[in-house]
Amino acid sequence: MANIASISVTNFRNLTGIDCEFSPGFNLLTGENGAGKTSLLEAIYFLGNLKSFRSQTHHDLIAQNQACAVVRASVSAENASFFMAVERCKERVRLKVDLEDIQSAGAFVAHLPVLSLHAQSDDLILGGPEFRRKFLDRTAFYLFPEFATIFSQFSRVLKQRNAALKNGQSTLAWDGLFIQYSTLLTEQRLAALDYIAAILPGVLLSLSPYLLLQVEYHQGFRAQGSLADSLARHAARERELGQTLSGPHRADLILSVNGFGVKSTASRGQIKIILLALYLSVAGVWRDVSNKNAILLFDDFISELDNRHASLLWDFLSHFGHQAFFSATDRNPLAHPFDAKFSLSAGKITSML
């Protein structure tokens, strides 16, 4: 089981200098608001994603009046241990695994899958289709070695086709490639969704036995025809707007619970349970199919569950076998036996257990 054995964080938000060792089991971060709990979880997330779960710009991650933020970690895996480091400066980023400089972001994050549930996680359900596409694409990234190349080629061809449309040029030179990579991308997304669908009912049954979640993939054009037919049908409108109107870049996951759309009918509590089920299903798929154990982060998330569902989640996680990090304020403690506890105050950390 992969886990973060220790971490060092320098000039990352309000964390000026943190060094600590973690348990491979459940780790609890406590402290008042603004103490640095979320920042530490964000640093872990950044190590596995090279982006933040609460900011769109990396400038926000660098401490005030500092040139760079640095996150280093020692990772223990089943057969080997290794060292990861990311230095994020305002104009550049440097990545290292052990002593090797890594040039590709994809090659770097492939070493450490990290999943996070936080205040913005509701976007997966309540936000636009782009959030659900990213969710499915990230699932596929850790399942299929060729996915990153397919996605990159699709994005390149889409950009070129859109440029031709904006310039009033013919798209014939790009249509064949666009259909080719659209087909490959759709096949991998559907394969990833099949893996999720196989494990999701069991996960949901453990978390909330009365919820029945259905997940369907909308491929970005009418199911009755082909992508080529859709491109031909919308050709005039595409020239008018200067953009491609059909394809995987307009795909979506359609979520329904007990036969009704999740967005319009699910309660806030049900949305939290559905999010948990989806993310934990992805973690289970990565583990079972790709032998990759994701690090799980819960940023003040469990406190939003009622006692019954929180108890069901603890029971599930206790048998799941993944390293997990939880944050909670001192005023709203989590009632669970943790393997390690840490107190944060003014960006400093102290081990309590």
mmCIF file of C-alpha atoms in Angstrom:
data_model
loop_
_atom_site.group_PDB
_atom_site.id
_atom_site.type_symbol
_atom_site.label_atom_id
_atom_site.label_comp_id
_atom_site.label_asym_id
_atom_site.label_seq_id
_atom_site.Cartn_x
_atom_site.Cartn_y
_atom_site.Cartn_z
ATOM 1 C CA MET A 1 0.000 0.000 0.000
ATOM 2 C CA ALA A 2 1.445 3.369 -1.040
ATOM 3 C CA ASN A 3 1.513 6.013 1.671
ATOM 4 C CA ILE A 4 3.255 9.253 2.516
ATOM 5 C CA ALA A 5 5.725 8.417 5.278
ATOM 6 C CA SER A 6 6.903 11.986 5.852
ATOM 7 C CA ILE A 7 6.488 15.448 4.381
ATOM 8 C CA SER A 8 8.349 18.737 4.348
ATOM 9 C CA VAL A 9 6.508 21.921 3.339
ATOM 10 C CA THR A 10 8.192 25.298 2.892
ATOM 11 C CA ASN A 11 6.556 28.647 2.031
ATOM 12 C CA PHE A 12 3.307 27.005 0.910
ATOM 13 C CA ARG A 13 0.516 29.449 1.796
ATOM 14 C CA ASN A 14 0.845 30.007 5.575
ATOM 15 C CA LEU A 15 3.097 26.967 6.087
ATOM 16 C CA THR A 16 6.556 28.498 6.354
ATOM 17 C CA GLY A 17 8.319 25.342 7.508
ATOM 18 C CA ILE A 18 6.679 22.029 8.384
ATOM 19 C CA ASP A 19 8.342 18.649 8.797
ATOM 20 C CA CYS A 20 6.447 15.642 10.111
ATOM 21 C CA GLU A 21 5.995 11.899 9.823
ATOM 22 C CA PHE A 22 2.608 10.352 9.117
ATOM 23 C CA SER A 23 0.894 7.076 9.907
ATOM 24 C CA PRO A 24 0.040 4.776 6.971
ATOM 25 C CA GLY A 25 -3.480 4.649 8.436
ATOM 26 C CA PHE A 26 -5.747 7.477 9.611
ATOM 27 C CA ASN A 27 -4.183 10.889 10.273
ATOM 28 C CA LEU A 28 -6.137 13.682 11.972
ATOM 29 C CA LEU A 29 -5.240 17.386 11.613
ATOM 30 C CA THR A 30 -6.837 19.655 14.212
ATOM 31 C CA GLY A 31 -6.722 23.377 14.935
ATOM 32 C CA GLU A 32 -8.735 26.545 14.751
ATOM 33 C CA ASN A 33 -9.781 28.163 11.486
ATOM 34 C CA GLY A 34 -6.763 29.545 9.633
ATOM 35 C CA ALA A 35 -4.320 27.330 11.520
ATOM 36 C CA GLY A 36 -3.066 25.624 8.344
ATOM 37 C CA LYS A 37 -5.051 22.359 8.252
ATOM 38 C CA THR A 38 -6.448 22.893 4.771
ATOM 39 C CA SER A 39 -3.097 24.260 3.569
ATOM 40 C CA LEU A 40 -1.357 21.028 4.607
ATOM 41 C CA LEU A 41 -3.998 18.903 2.870
ATOM 42 C CA GLU A 42 -3.655 21.176 -0.151
ATOM 43 C CA ALA A 43 0.126 20.653 -0.150
ATOM 44 C CA ILE A 44 -0.405 16.877 -0.227
ATOM 45 C CA TYR A 45 -2.956 17.289 -3.017
ATOM 46 C CA PHE A 46 -0.552 19.539 -4.929
ATOM 47 C CA LEU A 47 2.141 16.865 -4.735
ATOM 48 C CA GLY A 48 -0.177 14.388 -6.472
ATOM 49 C CA ASN A 49 -1.901 16.778 -8.902
ATOM 50 C CA LEU A 50 0.365 19.830 -9.425
ATOM 51 C CA LYS A 51 -2.640 22.050 -8.837
ATOM 52 C CA SER A 52 -4.752 23.259 -5.949
ATOM 53 C CA PHE A 53 -8.266 22.136 -5.046
ATOM 54 C CA ARG A 54 -9.232 25.680 -4.004
ATOM 55 C CA SER A 55 -7.347 28.071 -6.298
ATOM 56 C CA GLN A 56 -6.971 28.439 -10.058
ATOM 57 C CA THR A 57 -3.572 30.186 -9.921
ATOM 58 C CA HIS A 58 -0.334 28.854 -8.504
ATOM 59 C CA HIS A 59 0.672 32.343 -7.356
ATOM 60 C CA ASP A 60 -1.784 31.939 -4.461
ATOM 61 C CA LEU A 61 0.146 28.914 -3.200
ATOM 62 C CA ILE A 62 3.422 30.766 -2.657
ATOM 63 C CA ALA A 63 3.768 32.437 0.747
ATOM 64 C CA GLN A 64 3.755 36.214 0.750
ATOM 65 C CA ASN A 65 7.118 37.824 -0.106
ATOM 66 C CA GLN A 66 8.613 34.415 -1.035
ATOM 67 C CA ALA A 67 9.922 33.328 -4.424
ATOM 68 C CA CYS A 68 8.899 29.668 -4.361
ATOM 69 C CA ALA A 69 6.848 27.088 -2.480
ATOM 70 C CA VAL A 70 8.390 23.656 -1.934
ATOM 71 C CA VAL A 71 6.738 20.346 -1.030
ATOM 72 C CA ARG A 72 8.853 17.245 -0.448
ATOM 73 C CA ALA A 73 7.677 13.801 0.612
ATOM 74 C CA SER A 74 9.007 10.346 1.292
ATOM 75 C CA VAL A 75 6.594 7.790 -0.167
ATOM 76 C CA SER A 76 6.510 4.176 0.979
ATOM 77 C CA ALA A 77 5.167 1.686 -1.536
ATOM 78 C CA GLU A 78 4.669 -2.065 -1.410
ATOM 79 C CA ASN A 79 7.912 -2.959 -3.165
ATOM 80 C CA ALA A 80 9.951 0.231 -2.885
ATOM 81 C CA SER A 81 10.183 3.661 -1.326
ATOM 82 C CA PHE A 82 10.950 6.872 -3.169
ATOM 83 C CA PHE A 83 11.258 10.605 -2.702
ATOM 84 C CA MET A 84 9.133 13.236 -4.479
ATOM 85 C CA ALA A 85 9.617 16.988 -4.576
ATOM 86 C CA VAL A 86 7.982 19.922 -6.328
ATOM 87 C CA GLU A 87 9.287 23.472 -6.298
ATOM 88 C CA ARG A 88 6.630 25.890 -7.545
ATOM 89 C CA CYS A 89 7.946 29.350 -8.329
ATOM 90 C CA LYS A 90 6.056 32.194 -9.925
ATOM 91 C CA GLU A 91 7.497 31.597 -13.383
ATOM 92 C CA ARG A 92 8.654 27.974 -13.289
ATOM 93 C CA VAL A 93 8.172 24.592 -11.679
ATOM 94 C CA ARG A 94 10.768 21.937 -10.891
ATOM 95 C CA LEU A 95 9.859 18.280 -10.333
ATOM 96 C CA LYS A 96 12.020 15.516 -8.895
ATOM 97 C CA VAL A 97 11.545 11.823 -8.137
ATOM 98 C CA ASP A 98 14.501 10.568 -6.124
ATOM 99 C CA LEU A 99 17.502 12.202 -7.848
ATOM 100 C CA GLU A 100 15.900 12.510 -11.290
ATOM 101 C CA ASP A 101 14.456 15.722 -12.682
ATOM 102 C CA ILE A 102 11.064 14.970 -14.227
ATOM 103 C CA GLN A 103 10.110 17.015 -17.281
ATOM 104 C CA SER A 104 6.559 15.753 -17.729
ATOM 105 C CA ALA A 105 3.800 16.690 -15.281
ATOM 106 C CA GLY A 106 1.962 13.488 -16.172
ATOM 107 C CA ALA A 107 5.002 11.331 -15.428
ATOM 108 C CA PHE A 108 5.362 13.052 -12.051
ATOM 109 C CA VAL A 109 1.780 12.783 -10.783
ATOM 110 C CA ALA A 110 1.550 9.169 -11.962
ATOM 111 C CA HIS A 111 3.691 8.256 -8.950
ATOM 112 C CA LEU A 112 1.156 9.378 -6.332
ATOM 113 C CA PRO A 113 -2.638 9.313 -6.911
ATOM 114 C CA VAL A 114 -4.367 11.662 -4.462
ATOM 115 C CA LEU A 115 -8.127 12.124 -4.094
ATOM 116 C CA SER A 116 -9.646 14.956 -2.086
ATOM 117 C CA LEU A 117 -13.115 15.698 -0.764
ATOM 118 C CA HIS A 118 -13.563 19.323 0.265
ATOM 119 C CA ALA A 119 -15.907 22.311 0.133
ATOM 120 C CA GLN A 120 -15.706 22.599 -3.675
ATOM 121 C CA SER A 121 -16.283 18.887 -4.335
ATOM 122 C CA ASP A 122 -19.990 19.561 -4.878
ATOM 123 C CA ASP A 123 -18.990 20.951 -8.295
ATOM 124 C CA LEU A 124 -18.760 17.377 -9.544
ATOM 125 C CA ILE A 125 -22.532 17.122 -9.193
ATOM 126 C CA LEU A 126 -23.804 20.702 -9.178
ATOM 127 C CA GLY A 127 -21.259 22.259 -11.543
ATOM 128 C CA GLY A 128 -20.995 22.172 -15.324
ATOM 129 C CA PRO A 129 -20.094 19.176 -17.510
ATOM 130 C CA GLU A 130 -16.387 20.107 -17.469
ATOM 131 C CA PHE A 131 -16.108 18.955 -13.832
ATOM 132 C CA ARG A 132 -17.523 15.528 -14.651
ATOM 133 C CA ARG A 133 -15.323 15.187 -17.757
ATOM 134 C CA LYS A 134 -12.247 15.958 -15.650
ATOM 135 C CA PHE A 135 -13.347 13.391 -13.074
ATOM 136 C CA LEU A 136 -13.695 10.668 -15.711
ATOM 137 C CA ASP A 137 -10.478 11.652 -17.499
ATOM 138 C CA ARG A 138 -8.487 11.541 -14.267
ATOM 139 C CA THR A 139 -9.920 8.097 -13.557
ATOM 140 C CA ALA A 140 -8.806 6.910 -16.997
ATOM 141 C CA PHE A 141 -5.342 8.488 -16.612
ATOM 142 C CA TYR A 142 -4.368 6.027 -13.849
ATOM 143 C CA LEU A 143 -5.989 3.067 -15.603
ATOM 144 C CA PHE A 144 -4.667 3.255 -19.159
ATOM 145 C CA PRO A 145 -1.005 4.101 -19.947
ATOM 146 C CA GLU A 146 -1.966 5.421 -23.397
ATOM 147 C CA PHE A 147 -4.702 7.748 -22.134
ATOM 148 C CA ALA A 148 -2.480 10.809 -21.675
ATOM 149 C CA THR A 149 -1.238 10.576 -25.271
ATOM 150 C CA ILE A 150 -4.753 10.101 -26.666
ATOM 151 C CA PHE A 151 -6.091 13.042 -24.671
ATOM 152 C CA SER A 152 -3.171 15.250 -25.727
ATOM 153 C CA GLN A 153 -3.623 14.391 -29.414
ATOM 154 C CA PHE A 154 -7.368 14.962 -29.214
ATOM 155 C CA SER A 155 -6.832 18.378 -27.594
ATOM 156 C CA ARG A 156 -4.288 19.334 -30.250
ATOM 157 C CA VAL A 157 -6.574 18.365 -33.140
ATOM 158 C CA LEU A 158 -9.564 20.109 -31.537
ATOM 159 C CA LYS A 159 -7.516 23.292 -31.189
ATOM 160 C CA GLN A 160 -6.443 23.131 -34.839
ATOM 161 C CA ARG A 161 -9.995 22.448 -36.034
ATOM 162 C CA ASN A 162 -11.343 25.373 -33.995
ATOM 163 C CA ALA A 163 -8.614 27.624 -35.410
ATOM 164 C CA ALA A 164 -9.671 26.678 -38.950
ATOM 165 C CA LEU A 165 -13.301 27.480 -38.128
ATOM 166 C CA LYS A 166 -12.404 30.861 -36.631
ATOM 167 C CA ASN A 167 -10.334 31.738 -39.704
ATOM 168 C CA GLY A 168 -13.086 30.717 -42.125
ATOM 169 C CA GLN A 169 -11.034 27.807 -43.460
ATOM 170 C CA SER A 170 -12.090 24.294 -44.392
ATOM 171 C CA THR A 171 -11.899 21.680 -41.621
ATOM 172 C CA LEU A 172 -11.488 18.721 -43.986
ATOM 173 C CA ALA A 173 -7.800 18.415 -43.128
ATOM 174 C CA TRP A 174 -8.716 17.884 -39.453
ATOM 175 C CA ASP A 175 -12.060 16.093 -39.537
ATOM 176 C CA GLY A 176 -10.634 12.591 -39.989
ATOM 177 C CA LEU A 177 -8.135 12.987 -37.150
ATOM 178 C CA PHE A 178 -10.766 14.621 -34.973
ATOM 179 C CA ILE A 179 -13.123 11.660 -35.423
ATOM 180 C CA GLN A 180 -10.261 9.192 -34.903
ATOM 181 C CA TYR A 181 -9.077 10.649 -31.584
ATOM 182 C CA SER A 182 -12.642 11.346 -30.462
ATOM 183 C CA THR A 183 -13.391 7.655 -30.898
ATOM 184 C CA LEU A 184 -10.294 6.592 -28.964
ATOM 185 C CA LEU A 185 -10.979 9.057 -26.161
ATOM 186 C CA THR A 186 -14.616 7.991 -25.888
ATOM 187 C CA GLU A 187 -13.617 4.316 -25.784
ATOM 188 C CA GLN A 188 -11.267 4.933 -22.864
ATOM 189 C CA ARG A 189 -13.777 7.051 -20.982
ATOM 190 C CA LEU A 190 -16.423 4.358 -21.398
ATOM 191 C CA ALA A 191 -13.973 1.675 -20.255
ATOM 192 C CA ALA A 192 -13.163 3.743 -17.151
ATOM 193 C CA LEU A 193 -16.873 4.233 -16.474
ATOM 194 C CA ASP A 194 -17.456 0.480 -16.805
ATOM 195 C CA TYR A 195 -14.864 -0.127 -14.079
ATOM 196 C CA ILE A 196 -16.548 2.440 -11.833
ATOM 197 C CA ALA A 197 -20.007 0.993 -12.522
ATOM 198 C CA ALA A 198 -18.822 -2.467 -11.473
ATOM 199 C CA ILE A 199 -17.758 -1.349 -7.987
ATOM 200 C CA LEU A 200 -20.086 1.610 -7.342
ATOM 201 C CA PRO A 201 -23.213 -0.340 -6.217
ATOM 202 C CA GLY A 202 -21.257 -2.169 -3.509
ATOM 203 C CA VAL A 203 -19.649 1.037 -2.238
ATOM 204 C CA LEU A 204 -22.991 2.842 -2.183
ATOM 205 C CA LEU A 205 -24.628 -0.080 -0.402
ATOM 206 C CA SER A 206 -22.037 0.239 2.369
ATOM 207 C CA LEU A 207 -22.526 3.990 2.722
ATOM 208 C CA SER A 208 -26.284 4.387 2.199
ATOM 209 C CA PRO A 209 -28.303 1.241 1.437
ATOM 210 C CA TYR A 210 -31.368 3.152 0.232
ATOM 211 C CA LEU A 211 -29.700 5.179 -2.512
ATOM 212 C CA LEU A 212 -29.633 3.803 -6.048
ATOM 213 C CA LEU A 213 -27.290 5.838 -8.256
ATOM 214 C CA GLN A 214 -27.268 5.592 -12.045
ATOM 215 C CA VAL A 215 -24.422 7.048 -14.102
ATOM 216 C CA GLU A 216 -24.711 7.403 -17.887
ATOM 217 C CA TYR A 217 -22.237 8.829 -20.378
ATOM 218 C CA HIS A 218 -23.456 11.374 -22.924
ATOM 219 C CA GLN A 219 -20.880 11.355 -25.710
ATOM 220 C CA GLY A 220 -21.290 14.972 -26.838
ATOM 221 C CA PHE A 221 -23.601 14.386 -29.807
ATOM 222 C CA ARG A 222 -26.843 12.588 -30.580
ATOM 223 C CA ALA A 223 -26.776 8.916 -29.705
ATOM 224 C CA GLN A 224 -28.839 8.071 -32.797
ATOM 225 C CA GLY A 225 -26.154 9.185 -35.270
ATOM 226 C CA SER A 226 -22.399 9.204 -35.723
ATOM 227 C CA LEU A 227 -19.954 11.995 -34.882
ATOM 228 C CA ALA A 228 -19.396 12.533 -38.615
ATOM 229 C CA ASP A 229 -23.165 13.017 -39.072
ATOM 230 C CA SER A 230 -23.244 15.506 -36.214
ATOM 231 C CA LEU A 231 -20.311 17.497 -37.611
ATOM 232 C CA ALA A 232 -22.031 17.678 -40.997
ATOM 233 C CA ARG A 233 -25.360 18.673 -39.457
ATOM 234 C CA HIS A 234 -23.807 21.537 -37.468
ATOM 235 C CA ALA A 235 -21.305 22.673 -40.103
ATOM 236 C CA ALA A 236 -22.977 26.004 -40.806
ATOM 237 C CA ARG A 237 -23.442 26.811 -37.138
ATOM 238 C CA GLU A 238 -19.821 25.870 -36.409
ATOM 239 C CA ARG A 239 -18.572 28.284 -39.069
ATOM 240 C CA GLU A 240 -20.784 30.984 -37.590
ATOM 241 C CA LEU A 241 -19.524 30.451 -34.029
ATOM 242 C CA GLY A 242 -15.946 29.472 -34.871
ATOM 243 C CA GLN A 243 -15.928 26.368 -32.681
ATOM 244 C CA THR A 244 -16.560 22.634 -32.803
ATOM 245 C CA LEU A 245 -20.011 21.824 -31.437
ATOM 246 C CA SER A 246 -19.871 18.017 -31.284
ATOM 247 C CA GLY A 247 -17.448 15.593 -29.671
ATOM 248 C CA PRO A 248 -15.907 14.423 -26.384
ATOM 249 C CA HIS A 249 -15.156 18.018 -25.301
ATOM 250 C CA ARG A 250 -18.931 18.448 -24.918
ATOM 251 C CA ALA A 251 -19.561 15.098 -23.217
ATOM 252 C CA ASP A 252 -21.153 14.743 -19.798
ATOM 253 C CA LEU A 253 -21.938 12.231 -17.077
ATOM 254 C CA ILE A 254 -25.675 12.109 -16.368
ATOM 255 C CA LEU A 255 -26.272 11.274 -12.695
ATOM 256 C CA SER A 256 -29.638 10.160 -11.345
ATOM 257 C CA VAL A 257 -30.640 8.785 -7.949
ATOM 258 C CA ASN A 258 -33.626 6.488 -7.528
ATOM 259 C CA GLY A 259 -34.647 7.436 -11.075
ATOM 260 C CA PHE A 260 -34.480 11.224 -10.707
ATOM 261 C CA GLY A 261 -31.797 13.762 -11.649
ATOM 262 C CA VAL A 262 -29.346 14.299 -8.795
ATOM 263 C CA LYS A 263 -29.030 18.054 -9.347
ATOM 264 C CA SER A 264 -32.721 18.743 -8.932
ATOM 265 C CA THR A 265 -33.813 16.157 -6.362
ATOM 266 C CA ALA A 266 -30.922 15.067 -4.106
ATOM 267 C CA SER A 267 -30.623 16.617 -0.655
ATOM 268 C CA ARG A 268 -27.350 18.131 0.528
ATOM 269 C CA GLY A 269 -26.696 15.034 2.627
ATOM 270 C CA GLN A 270 -27.393 12.724 -0.314
ATOM 271 C CA ILE A 271 -25.012 14.737 -2.478
ATOM 272 C CA LYS A 272 -22.258 14.191 0.101
ATOM 273 C CA ILE A 273 -22.919 10.439 0.118
ATOM 274 C CA ILE A 274 -22.921 10.296 -3.688
ATOM 275 C CA LEU A 275 -19.626 12.176 -3.823
ATOM 276 C CA LEU A 276 -18.106 9.760 -1.326
ATOM 277 C CA ALA A 277 -19.352 6.764 -3.299
ATOM 278 C CA LEU A 278 -17.969 8.073 -6.601
ATOM 279 C CA TYR A 279 -14.533 8.996 -5.246
ATOM 280 C CA LEU A 280 -14.141 5.833 -3.178
ATOM 281 C CA SER A 281 -15.188 3.772 -6.196
ATOM 282 C CA VAL A 282 -12.445 5.415 -8.237
ATOM 283 C CA ALA A 283 -9.924 4.665 -5.478
ATOM 284 C CA GLY A 284 -11.065 1.055 -5.454
ATOM 285 C CA VAL A 285 -10.782 0.772 -9.236
ATOM 286 C CA TRP A 286 -7.249 2.221 -9.248
ATOM 287 C CA ARG A 287 -6.219 -0.232 -6.550
ATOM 288 C CA ASP A 288 -7.821 -3.318 -8.110
ATOM 289 C CA VAL A 289 -7.010 -2.631 -11.775
ATOM 290 C CA SER A 290 -3.778 -0.617 -11.719
ATOM 291 C CA ASN A 291 -2.381 -1.590 -8.312
ATOM 292 C CA LYS A 292 -2.268 2.107 -7.332
ATOM 293 C CA ASN A 293 -3.410 3.084 -3.851
ATOM 294 C CA ALA A 294 -4.714 6.625 -3.727
ATOM 295 C CA ILE A 295 -4.065 8.883 -0.752
ATOM 296 C CA LEU A 296 -7.460 10.074 0.567
ATOM 297 C CA LEU A 297 -7.990 13.620 1.879
ATOM 298 C CA PHE A 298 -11.100 14.782 3.754
ATOM 299 C CA ASP A 299 -11.081 18.514 4.433
ATOM 300 C CA ASP A 300 -13.734 19.118 7.096
ATOM 301 C CA PHE A 301 -15.981 16.824 5.054
ATOM 302 C CA ILE A 302 -17.138 14.163 7.503
ATOM 303 C CA SER A 303 -18.489 16.754 9.943
ATOM 304 C CA GLU A 304 -21.254 17.413 7.381
ATOM 305 C CA LEU A 305 -22.562 13.841 7.671
ATOM 306 C CA ASP A 306 -25.106 12.738 10.256
ATOM 307 C CA ASN A 307 -23.957 10.257 12.900
ATOM 308 C CA ARG A 308 -25.364 7.216 11.111
ATOM 309 C CA HIS A 309 -23.719 7.901 7.771
ATOM 310 C CA ALA A 310 -20.475 8.981 9.441
ATOM 311 C CA SER A 311 -20.393 5.645 11.279
ATOM 312 C CA LEU A 312 -20.989 3.754 8.016
ATOM 313 C CA LEU A 313 -18.165 5.689 6.363
ATOM 314 C CA TRP A 314 -15.725 4.987 9.206
ATOM 315 C CA ASP A 315 -16.553 1.298 8.994
ATOM 316 C CA PHE A 316 -16.004 1.298 5.223
ATOM 317 C CA LEU A 317 -12.700 3.166 5.432
ATOM 318 C CA SER A 318 -11.454 0.901 8.234
ATOM 319 C CA HIS A 319 -11.606 -2.036 5.819
ATOM 320 C CA PHE A 320 -10.560 -0.106 2.702
ATOM 321 C CA GLY A 321 -6.820 -0.114 3.385
ATOM 322 C CA HIS A 322 -5.886 3.384 2.192
ATOM 323 C CA GLN A 323 -3.907 6.080 3.961
ATOM 324 C CA ALA A 324 -6.262 8.923 4.818
ATOM 325 C CA PHE A 325 -6.030 12.458 6.189
ATOM 326 C CA PHE A 326 -8.856 14.258 7.969
ATOM 327 C CA SER A 327 -9.168 17.846 9.142
ATOM 328 C CA ALA A 328 -11.407 19.135 11.927
ATOM 329 C CA THR A 329 -11.594 22.156 14.175
ATOM 330 C CA ASP A 330 -11.035 21.857 17.903
ATOM 331 C CA ARG A 331 -14.664 22.878 18.415
ATOM 332 C CA ASN A 332 -16.003 20.097 16.156
ATOM 333 C CA PRO A 333 -13.766 17.088 16.842
ATOM 334 C CA LEU A 334 -14.163 13.804 14.993
ATOM 335 C CA ALA A 335 -15.059 10.927 17.271
ATOM 336 C CA HIS A 336 -12.887 8.122 15.921
ATOM 337 C CA PRO A 337 -9.694 6.308 17.013
ATOM 338 C CA PHE A 338 -6.996 7.802 14.764
ATOM 339 C CA ASP A 339 -3.571 6.302 14.189
ATOM 340 C CA ALA A 340 -1.894 9.724 14.377
ATOM 341 C CA LYS A 341 -3.072 13.166 15.488
ATOM 342 C CA PHE A 342 -1.518 16.540 14.747
ATOM 343 C CA SER A 343 -2.328 19.995 16.023
ATOM 344 C CA LEU A 344 -1.747 23.015 13.799
ATOM 345 C CA SER A 345 -1.464 26.607 14.943
ATOM 346 C CA ALA A 346 -0.257 29.625 12.957
ATOM 347 C CA GLY A 347 1.191 27.377 10.257
ATOM 348 C CA LYS A 348 3.138 25.168 12.680
ATOM 349 C CA ILE A 349 2.459 21.497 13.419
ATOM 350 C CA THR A 350 2.761 19.420 16.589
ATOM 351 C CA SER A 351 2.326 15.657 16.877
ATOM 352 C CA MET A 352 -0.222 14.650 19.529
ATOM 353 C CA LEU A 353 -0.094 10.857 19.160
#
